[in-house]
mmCIF file of C-alpha atoms in Angstrom:
data_model
loop_
_atom_site.group_PDB
_atom_site.id
_atom_site.type_symbol
_atom_site.label_atom_id
_atom_site.label_comp_id
_atom_site.label_asym_id
_atom_site.label_seq_id
_atom_site.Cartn_x
_atom_site.Cartn_y
_atom_site.Cartn_z
ATOM 1 C CA MET A 1 6.912 17.892 -7.152
ATOM 2 C CA SER A 2 5.930 14.257 -6.996
ATOM 3 C CA THR A 3 5.517 11.757 -9.779
ATOM 4 C CA LYS A 4 2.152 10.024 -10.059
ATOM 5 C CA SER A 5 2.056 6.359 -9.243
ATOM 6 C CA THR A 6 1.020 3.612 -11.623
ATOM 7 C CA PRO A 7 -2.785 3.677 -11.873
ATOM 8 C CA GLY A 8 -4.738 0.980 -10.074
ATOM 9 C CA PRO A 9 -6.118 -1.491 -9.734
ATOM 10 C CA TRP A 10 -3.163 -3.467 -8.516
ATOM 11 C CA ARG A 11 -3.359 -7.153 -7.701
ATOM 12 C CA LEU A 12 -1.220 -9.988 -6.449
ATOM 13 C CA GLY A 13 0.897 -11.675 -9.184
ATOM 14 C CA PRO A 14 1.712 -13.806 -11.018
ATOM 15 C CA THR A 15 3.648 -12.083 -13.743
ATOM 16 C CA GLU A 16 5.064 -13.712 -16.829
ATOM 17 C CA GLY A 17 8.327 -15.403 -15.901
ATOM 18 C CA ILE A 18 8.635 -13.675 -12.524
ATOM 19 C CA GLY A 19 8.570 -15.373 -9.177
ATOM 20 C CA ARG A 20 8.056 -18.820 -7.820
ATOM 21 C CA ARG A 21 4.698 -18.444 -6.110
ATOM 22 C CA GLY A 22 3.120 -15.357 -7.641
ATOM 23 C CA LEU A 23 1.484 -14.182 -4.412
ATOM 24 C CA LEU A 24 4.606 -12.299 -3.412
ATOM 25 C CA TYR A 25 4.414 -9.973 -6.412
ATOM 26 C CA VAL A 26 2.165 -6.976 -6.917
ATOM 27 C CA VAL A 27 1.280 -6.213 -10.532
ATOM 28 C CA ASP A 28 -0.794 -3.606 -12.355
ATOM 29 C CA ALA A 29 -3.864 -4.322 -14.490
ATOM 30 C CA ASP A 30 -1.615 -5.295 -17.425
ATOM 31 C CA GLY A 31 0.505 -7.686 -15.343
ATOM 32 C CA ASN A 32 3.521 -5.343 -15.072
ATOM 33 C CA LEU A 33 5.522 -5.716 -11.863
ATOM 34 C CA ILE A 34 4.859 -3.030 -9.223
ATOM 35 C CA ALA A 35 6.611 -4.632 -6.230
ATOM 36 C CA ASP A 36 8.517 -7.763 -5.333
ATOM 37 C CA CYS A 37 7.659 -8.561 -1.718
ATOM 38 C CA GLU A 38 9.730 -11.713 -1.344
ATOM 39 C CA ALA A 39 12.432 -11.235 1.266
ATOM 40 C CA PRO A 40 15.659 -13.210 1.011
ATOM 41 C CA ARG A 41 15.613 -16.386 3.041
ATOM 42 C CA VAL A 42 19.380 -16.407 3.561
ATOM 43 C CA PRO A 43 21.174 -13.538 5.306
ATOM 44 C CA SER A 44 23.782 -11.630 3.359
ATOM 45 C CA ASP A 45 26.113 -8.742 4.169
ATOM 46 C CA ASP A 46 23.723 -6.096 2.832
ATOM 47 C CA LEU A 47 20.382 -7.727 3.830
ATOM 48 C CA LYS A 48 20.147 -8.526 7.531
ATOM 49 C CA PHE A 49 16.361 -8.713 8.016
ATOM 50 C CA ILE A 50 14.624 -11.898 6.983
ATOM 51 C CA ARG A 51 10.811 -12.047 7.089
ATOM 52 C CA SER A 52 8.511 -15.033 7.029
ATOM 53 C CA SER A 53 6.564 -16.009 3.903
ATOM 54 C CA ARG A 54 3.340 -15.046 5.681
ATOM 55 C CA GLU A 55 4.661 -11.558 6.383
ATOM 56 C CA ASP A 56 5.794 -11.227 2.759
ATOM 57 C CA GLU A 57 2.292 -12.213 1.594
ATOM 58 C CA ALA A 58 0.667 -9.740 4.012
ATOM 59 C CA ASN A 59 2.945 -6.976 2.712
ATOM 60 C CA ALA A 60 2.019 -7.851 -0.869
ATOM 61 C CA ARG A 61 -1.711 -7.735 -0.032
ATOM 62 C CA LEU A 62 -1.325 -4.335 1.648
ATOM 63 C CA ILE A 63 0.657 -2.892 -1.255
ATOM 64 C CA SER A 64 -1.829 -4.252 -3.798
ATOM 65 C CA ALA A 65 -4.676 -2.475 -1.951
ATOM 66 C CA SER A 66 -2.855 0.878 -1.887
ATOM 67 C CA PRO A 67 -4.658 2.561 -4.820
ATOM 68 C CA GLU A 68 -8.076 1.700 -3.359
ATOM 69 C CA LEU A 69 -7.035 2.754 0.157
ATOM 70 C CA LEU A 70 -5.798 6.116 -1.138
ATOM 71 C CA ALA A 71 -9.035 6.650 -3.069
ATOM 72 C CA ALA A 72 -11.091 5.856 0.038
ATOM 73 C CA LEU A 73 -9.084 8.307 2.140
ATOM 74 C CA ARG A 74 -9.570 11.025 -0.460
ATOM 75 C CA MET A 75 -13.331 10.359 -0.552
ATOM 76 C CA TYR A 76 -13.453 10.650 3.232
ATOM 77 C CA VAL A 77 -11.611 13.980 3.259
ATOM 78 C CA ASP A 78 -13.779 15.320 0.427
ATOM 79 C CA ALA A 79 -17.045 14.335 2.150
ATOM 80 C CA ASP A 80 -19.061 17.235 3.512
ATOM 81 C CA ASN A 81 -20.146 15.466 6.681
ATOM 82 C CA HIS A 82 -17.858 13.314 8.806
ATOM 83 C CA ALA A 83 -20.309 13.085 11.704
ATOM 84 C CA ASP A 84 -20.936 9.389 11.154
ATOM 85 C CA VAL A 85 -17.368 8.563 12.215
ATOM 86 C CA CYS A 86 -16.865 11.229 14.883
ATOM 87 C CA ASP A 87 -17.798 11.035 18.553
ATOM 88 C CA GLY A 88 -17.121 14.736 18.944
ATOM 89 C CA PRO A 89 -15.418 17.655 17.255
ATOM 90 C CA ASN A 90 -11.966 16.834 18.658
ATOM 91 C CA ASP A 91 -12.136 13.224 17.464
ATOM 92 C CA CYS A 92 -13.115 14.287 13.955
ATOM 93 C CA THR A 93 -10.320 16.831 13.812
ATOM 94 C CA ALA A 94 -7.753 14.190 14.778
ATOM 95 C CA VAL A 95 -9.155 11.680 12.277
ATOM 96 C CA CYS A 96 -9.187 14.258 9.482
ATOM 97 C CA ARG A 97 -5.639 15.372 10.292
ATOM 98 C CA ALA A 98 -4.351 11.789 10.319
ATOM 99 C CA THR A 99 -6.154 11.071 7.044
ATOM 100 C CA ARG A 100 -4.680 14.148 5.350
ATOM 101 C CA GLU A 101 -1.208 13.245 6.633
ATOM 102 C CA ALA A 102 -1.539 9.711 5.239
ATOM 103 C CA ILE A 103 -2.619 11.076 1.851
ATOM 104 C CA ALA A 104 0.298 13.521 1.813
ATOM 105 C CA ARG A 105 2.747 10.740 2.685
ATOM 106 C CA ALA A 106 1.368 8.475 -0.031
ATOM 107 C CA THR A 107 1.412 11.201 -2.688
ATOM 108 C CA GLY A 108 4.582 13.082 -1.839
ATOM 109 C CA GLY A 109 2.629 15.984 -0.394
ATOM 110 C CA GLN A 110 -0.121 16.144 -3.018
ATOM 111 C CA PRO A 111 -3.677 16.293 -1.622
#
């Protein structure tokens, strides 16, 4: 059984007293921290991977769009007619399968 995520919309920071630049933080509608996307800039024993600031910002943008992306995927799966995005029956089947798999991954198996 999966726990529901914090309801959207999510947006890029800033949050009160958190972070230096704000854009590296994802917050909910009330300004509560959802994710800190700022990677360490100095290697340590437990953190070997260091990303660029641009990659951190791109990750924050992607995470902040997650609730809307999930809603769009669900709308697609629930639509009666997918013909507008399918070149043929096999293409639509693959698209629908990939969409359902993405929803399941994002929701812990919940449709």
